[in-house]
Coordinates of C-alpha atoms in Angstrom, one line a residue:
M1 CA -14.7 -12.5 7.9
R2 CA -17.4 -10.5 6.1
F3 CA -16.3 -8.8 2.7
I4 CA -18.5 -5.9 1.4
P5 CA -18.3 -4.9 -2.1
F6 CA -17.5 -1.4 -3.0
V7 CA -15.9 0.5 -6.2
L8 CA -11.8 0.7 -5.3
V9 CA -10.5 4.7 -6.5
A10 CA -7.0 4.0 -8.1
V11 CA -5.0 5.9 -4.8
S12 CA -1.1 4.9 -6.0
W13 CA 2.0 7.2 -6.1
A14 CA 2.1 5.8 -9.7
T15 CA -0.9 7.7 -10.6
F16 CA -0.4 11.1 -9.1
A17 CA 2.5 11.3 -10.7
Q18 CA 0.9 11.6 -14.3
E19 CA -1.7 14.1 -13.2
R20 CA 0.7 17.3 -11.2
Q21 CA 5.1 18.2 -12.0
L22 CA 5.1 19.9 -9.1
G23 CA 4.5 17.5 -5.7
M24 CA 2.7 18.7 -2.2
T25 CA 5.1 20.7 -0.3
L26 CA 5.3 20.7 3.9
A27 CA 2.7 23.7 4.0
E28 CA 0.3 21.7 2.1
F29 CA 1.1 18.5 4.0
D30 CA 0.5 21.1 7.4
K31 CA -2.5 22.3 5.9
A32 CA -4.3 19.2 4.4
K33 CA -3.4 17.1 8.0
A34 CA -5.6 19.9 9.9
V35 CA -8.7 19.2 8.2
E36 CA -11.3 18.5 11.4
I37 CA -14.2 16.3 10.4
R38 CA -16.4 15.9 13.7
S39 CA -18.6 13.2 12.5
G40 CA -20.3 11.5 10.3
S41 CA -18.4 11.3 6.4
P42 CA -17.4 14.7 4.8
K43 CA -19.5 15.9 2.3
Q44 CA -18.9 14.6 -1.9
H45 CA -17.1 18.5 -1.8
F46 CA -16.0 20.7 1.0
R47 CA -12.7 23.0 1.1
S48 CA -10.9 23.9 4.3
H49 CA -7.3 25.7 5.0
G50 CA -7.6 26.7 1.8
L51 CA -7.5 23.1 0.1
S52 CA -10.7 21.7 -1.7
Y53 CA -11.5 18.4 -1.3
R54 CA -13.5 16.4 -3.4
Q55 CA -15.1 12.4 -3.5
H56 CA -13.4 10.0 -5.1
E57 CA -15.4 7.1 -6.2
T58 CA -18.0 4.8 -3.1
P59 CA -15.7 4.1 -0.1
L60 CA -13.8 1.1 1.2
S61 CA -16.3 -1.3 3.2
F62 CA -14.8 -4.1 5.6
Q63 CA -16.3 -6.3 8.3
F64 CA -13.9 -8.4 10.0
N65 CA -14.7 -11.0 13.3
D66 CA -15.2 -8.4 15.1
G67 CA -18.7 -7.3 13.7
V68 CA -17.2 -3.7 13.4
E69 CA -17.8 -2.3 9.8
H70 CA -14.2 -0.2 8.6
K71 CA -14.4 2.5 5.8
V72 CA -12.1 4.4 4.1
S73 CA -12.8 6.8 1.9
F74 CA -10.2 8.7 -0.4
Y75 CA -10.6 12.6 -1.6
D76 CA -8.7 14.3 -4.1
I77 CA -6.8 17.5 -2.6
T78 CA -6.5 20.3 -5.2
E79 CA -5.8 24.4 -4.5
R80 CA -8.6 24.9 -6.1
T81 CA -10.8 23.0 -7.9
D82 CA -9.6 23.4 -11.4
Q83 CA -6.1 22.2 -11.0
S84 CA -4.8 18.5 -10.6
T85 CA -4.1 16.9 -7.2
L86 CA -0.9 17.2 -4.4
G87 CA -2.3 14.5 -3.2
Q88 CA -5.4 12.3 -1.5
L89 CA -7.1 12.5 2.1
V90 CA -7.6 9.4 3.3
V91 CA -10.7 8.9 6.2
Y92 CA -11.0 6.2 8.2
S93 CA -14.2 5.0 10.0
S94 CA -14.9 2.2 12.2
Q95 CA -17.8 2.8 14.8
N96 CA -17.3 6.5 16.8
R97 CA -13.9 7.1 15.2
L98 CA -12.9 9.0 12.6
V99 CA -9.0 9.0 11.5
T100 CA -7.6 11.0 8.9
L101 CA -4.8 10.9 6.7
V102 CA -2.5 12.8 3.9
L103 CA -0.8 11.0 1.2
P104 CA 1.2 13.3 -0.9
N105 CA 1.4 12.9 -5.0
E106 CA 4.2 10.6 -6.4
T107 CA 6.6 13.7 -7.3
S108 CA 6.4 15.0 -3.6
P109 CA 9.0 15.8 -2.0
K110 CA 10.8 12.8 0.0
A111 CA 10.6 15.2 3.6
V112 CA 7.0 15.1 2.9
K113 CA 6.0 11.3 1.9
E114 CA 8.5 10.4 5.1
H115 CA 5.6 12.5 7.4
F116 CA 2.7 10.6 5.9
V117 CA 4.8 6.5 6.5
A118 CA 5.3 8.5 9.9
D119 CA 1.6 9.3 10.6
L120 CA 0.3 6.8 8.8
K121 CA 2.8 3.9 11.2
A122 CA 1.3 6.1 14.6
K123 CA -2.2 5.6 13.8
S124 CA -2.2 1.8 12.9
L125 CA -0.4 0.8 15.7
T126 CA -3.0 3.3 17.9
N127 CA -6.5 2.2 14.9
D128 CA -7.4 -1.4 15.2
G129 CA -8.7 -2.0 11.6
L130 CA -6.7 1.4 9.7
G131 CA -3.8 -0.2 8.4
I132 CA -4.5 -3.3 6.6
C133 CA -7.7 -1.1 5.2
V134 CA -5.1 1.7 4.3
A135 CA -2.5 -0.9 2.9
F136 CA -5.0 -3.3 0.2
A137 CA -6.5 0.2 -1.1
L138 CA -2.9 0.9 -2.3
S139 CA -2.0 -2.2 -3.2
Q140 CA -4.9 -2.8 -5.5
A141 CA -4.0 0.0 -7.1
Q142 CA -0.5 -0.4 -7.6
P143 CA 0.0 -1.3 -11.2
H144 CA 1.8 -4.6 -12.4
S145 CA 5.3 -4.8 -12.3
R146 CA 7.0 -6.3 -15.6
T147 CA 9.2 -8.2 -14.1
V148 CA 6.0 -10.1 -11.9
L149 CA 4.9 -10.6 -15.3
A150 CA 7.4 -11.6 -17.5
H151 CA 8.7 -14.0 -14.3
P152 CA 4.6 -15.6 -14.1
Q153 CA 5.8 -19.1 -12.3
E154 CA 7.6 -17.8 -9.7
F155 CA 5.1 -16.8 -6.9
C156 CA 5.8 -19.7 -4.8
F157 CA 6.3 -21.1 -1.4
P158 CA 7.2 -25.0 -0.9
A159 CA 5.3 -28.2 0.9
E160 CA 5.5 -27.8 4.6
T161 CA 4.1 -23.8 5.1
F162 CA 0.8 -23.8 6.4
V163 CA -2.7 -21.5 4.7
N164 CA -5.1 -20.7 7.5
L165 CA -8.6 -22.1 6.6
I166 CA -11.5 -20.6 7.6
D167 CA -12.8 -23.0 10.1
G168 CA -9.8 -21.9 12.6
T169 CA -7.4 -24.9 11.6
E170 CA -4.9 -24.8 9.0
K171 CA -3.1 -27.2 6.5
K172 CA 0.1 -27.6 4.7
I173 CA 0.1 -25.7 1.2
S174 CA 0.6 -29.1 -0.4
G175 CA -2.8 -30.7 1.2
I176 CA -5.2 -27.7 -0.2
K177 CA -7.4 -28.2 -3.0
A178 CA -9.3 -25.9 -5.0
G179 CA -12.8 -25.2 -3.3
D180 CA -11.3 -25.0 -0.4
E181 CA -12.6 -22.1 2.3
I182 CA -8.7 -20.2 3.2
T183 CA -9.0 -16.9 5.6
G184 CA -7.6 -13.8 4.0
I185 CA -8.4 -10.0 3.5
R186 CA -11.5 -11.6 2.0
A187 CA -12.5 -14.1 2.8
N188 CA -12.8 -16.2 -0.2
R189 CA -12.1 -20.5 -1.5
V190 CA -9.2 -21.3 -3.0
E191 CA -9.8 -21.4 -7.9
K192 CA -6.8 -22.9 -8.4
V193 CA -4.0 -25.3 -6.6
I194 CA -0.8 -24.5 -9.3
V195 CA 2.2 -26.4 -8.2
N196 CA 5.1 -26.4 -10.5
E197 CA 8.8 -28.5 -10.3
G198 CA 12.8 -27.7 -10.6
V199 CA 15.4 -26.0 -9.2
F200 CA 13.7 -22.9 -6.6
S201 CA 16.2 -20.6 -4.9
L202 CA 14.2 -19.4 -1.4
T203 CA 14.3 -15.8 0.3
R204 CA 13.6 -16.5 4.2
L205 CA 12.0 -14.1 5.7
L206 CA 11.6 -13.0 9.8
V207 CA 8.7 -10.8 10.8
R208 CA 8.1 -9.4 14.2
P209 CA 3.9 -8.8 14.9
N210 CA 4.1 -4.5 16.8
G211 CA 2.8 -4.5 20.0
Q212 CA 2.0 -7.9 21.0
A213 CA 4.0 -11.4 22.2
W214 CA 4.6 -13.3 19.7
V215 CA 5.3 -17.2 19.8
S216 CA 6.0 -19.1 17.0
T217 CA 6.4 -23.3 17.5
R218 CA 8.1 -23.4 14.1
N219 CA 10.3 -20.7 14.9
E220 CA 13.8 -21.1 17.5
S221 CA 13.3 -17.3 17.9
G222 CA 10.0 -17.4 18.8
L223 CA 9.1 -15.0 15.7
L224 CA 7.6 -15.6 12.6
S225 CA 9.4 -17.4 9.7
L226 CA 8.1 -17.2 6.2
E227 CA 10.0 -19.1 2.9
V228 CA 9.0 -17.7 -0.6
T229 CA 10.0 -17.1 -4.0
P230 CA 11.4 -13.8 -4.8
N231 CA 8.7 -12.4 -7.1
H232 CA 5.9 -13.2 -4.7
P233 CA 3.5 -10.6 -3.7
V234 CA 3.0 -9.6 0.4
L235 CA 1.0 -6.6 1.6
T236 CA 2.7 -3.5 3.4
L237 CA 1.7 -0.8 4.6
L238 CA 2.8 1.1 2.1
G239 CA 0.7 -1.9 -0.4
K240 CA 2.2 -4.3 -2.5
K241 CA 5.6 -5.8 -2.4
R242 CA 7.8 -8.6 -4.2
V243 CA 10.3 -10.4 -1.8
E244 CA 12.6 -9.1 -3.5
D245 CA 11.9 -5.3 -3.1
L246 CA 11.3 -5.2 0.2
R247 CA 13.9 -4.0 3.5
E248 CA 14.7 -5.3 6.7
G249 CA 12.2 -2.6 9.2
D250 CA 9.3 -3.4 6.0
W251 CA 6.4 -3.2 7.9
L252 CA 3.9 -7.1 6.9
F253 CA 0.6 -7.6 8.1
V254 CA 0.6 -11.1 10.7
R255 CA -3.3 -13.2 11.4
D256 CA -3.3 -13.7 15.0
A257 CA -4.6 -16.9 14.5
V258 CA -6.9 -16.6 18.5
T259 CA -8.6 -13.0 18.0
G260 CA -8.3 -13.8 14.4
R261 CA -7.2 -9.2 14.5
Y262 CA -4.8 -8.6 11.9
L263 CA -2.2 -6.6 13.0
S264 CA 1.1 -4.9 11.9
A265 CA 4.8 -7.1 11.6
E266 CA 7.8 -6.0 11.6
L267 CA 10.3 -7.4 8.9
T268 CA 13.2 -7.6 11.1
N269 CA 15.6 -10.6 8.8
I270 CA 16.1 -11.6 5.9
A271 CA 17.9 -14.3 4.3
P272 CA 17.9 -14.8 0.5
A273 CA 19.2 -18.0 -1.3
F274 CA 18.0 -19.3 2.4
R275 CA 17.6 -22.8 0.9
T276 CA 16.7 -24.9 -2.6
V277 CA 13.4 -27.1 -4.0
D278 CA 12.4 -28.8 -6.7
K279 CA 8.3 -28.0 -6.2
V280 CA 6.8 -25.1 -5.1
Y281 CA 3.5 -25.1 -4.7
H282 CA 1.6 -21.6 -5.0
L283 CA -2.8 -20.4 -4.7
Q284 CA -5.1 -18.8 -6.6
T285 CA -8.4 -17.1 -3.8
E286 CA -10.7 -15.7 -5.3
G287 CA -10.5 -12.1 -2.9
G288 CA -6.6 -12.5 -3.3
T289 CA -5.1 -12.3 -0.4
Y290 CA -4.3 -15.8 2.1
E291 CA -2.3 -16.0 4.9
A292 CA 1.3 -18.2 4.7
E293 CA 2.5 -19.2 8.0
N294 CA -0.5 -16.0 9.4
I295 CA 1.4 -13.7 7.9
V296 CA -1.1 -11.6 4.5
V297 CA -0.1 -12.5 1.4
L298 CA -1.2 -11.5 -2.4
N299 CA -2.7 -13.6 -5.6
K300 CA -0.3 -12.8 -8.1
H301 CA -1.7 -10.5 -10.5

């Protein structure tokens, strides 16, 4: 998998909250959702249904194993060009497909945010690559948590956790070395392997890929299983989340070992304090992501 460099635009809800006291209404959401883009990317600035749209920086560009370029662009949405943002229009393109999403700002009502989440889920299932690209953009825009920075050593996996290598094989994390090439949203090398000794409580996650039968050789339930310390960040449909902040029903991402495609997966069970171990491992990678037991996780920073 090859990743094309991009300039990332800050699209987090937290950023929007600082810019506008009032959030996006359902009527404004519907107006933005009704924007029609027929072919090619929209102009850097345009108006539609009484709202203004202005592009933010350079589009994100990805190329996965399918050899197809996937792009994501973000447009600030305002009522007038001199006003603060109501949210952003997300434009996803791949081959001849164009899909739009409306991302409301942080202060928008819960009902509006729920409309965005429902739309994102539906379109992720029918547009290969959309979910993982948008999720990664959101994860990069989110500020680091104070809790994360306060516990820099608690981002780890037990020794037997399998990590995917770029050659299609897998290796236990305890056997990974600096310089190894591993898979992730961005193909990358391992810069450093961090090993910690002590007493560490692990949380077990069970996930089921959406819309696809999945057979696991390491869990009797047939679900994918991951054991991890509570503070480790994983990639969810809405961006970065610590394991301890996850809820059953959240969507994560898994990598299909056969096709190399990234699939959304529903978190079906969370078991805090599942067991304890005396040694844990973490990877620092060039690309910022890797896969532990086929589940996409993030570097701690």
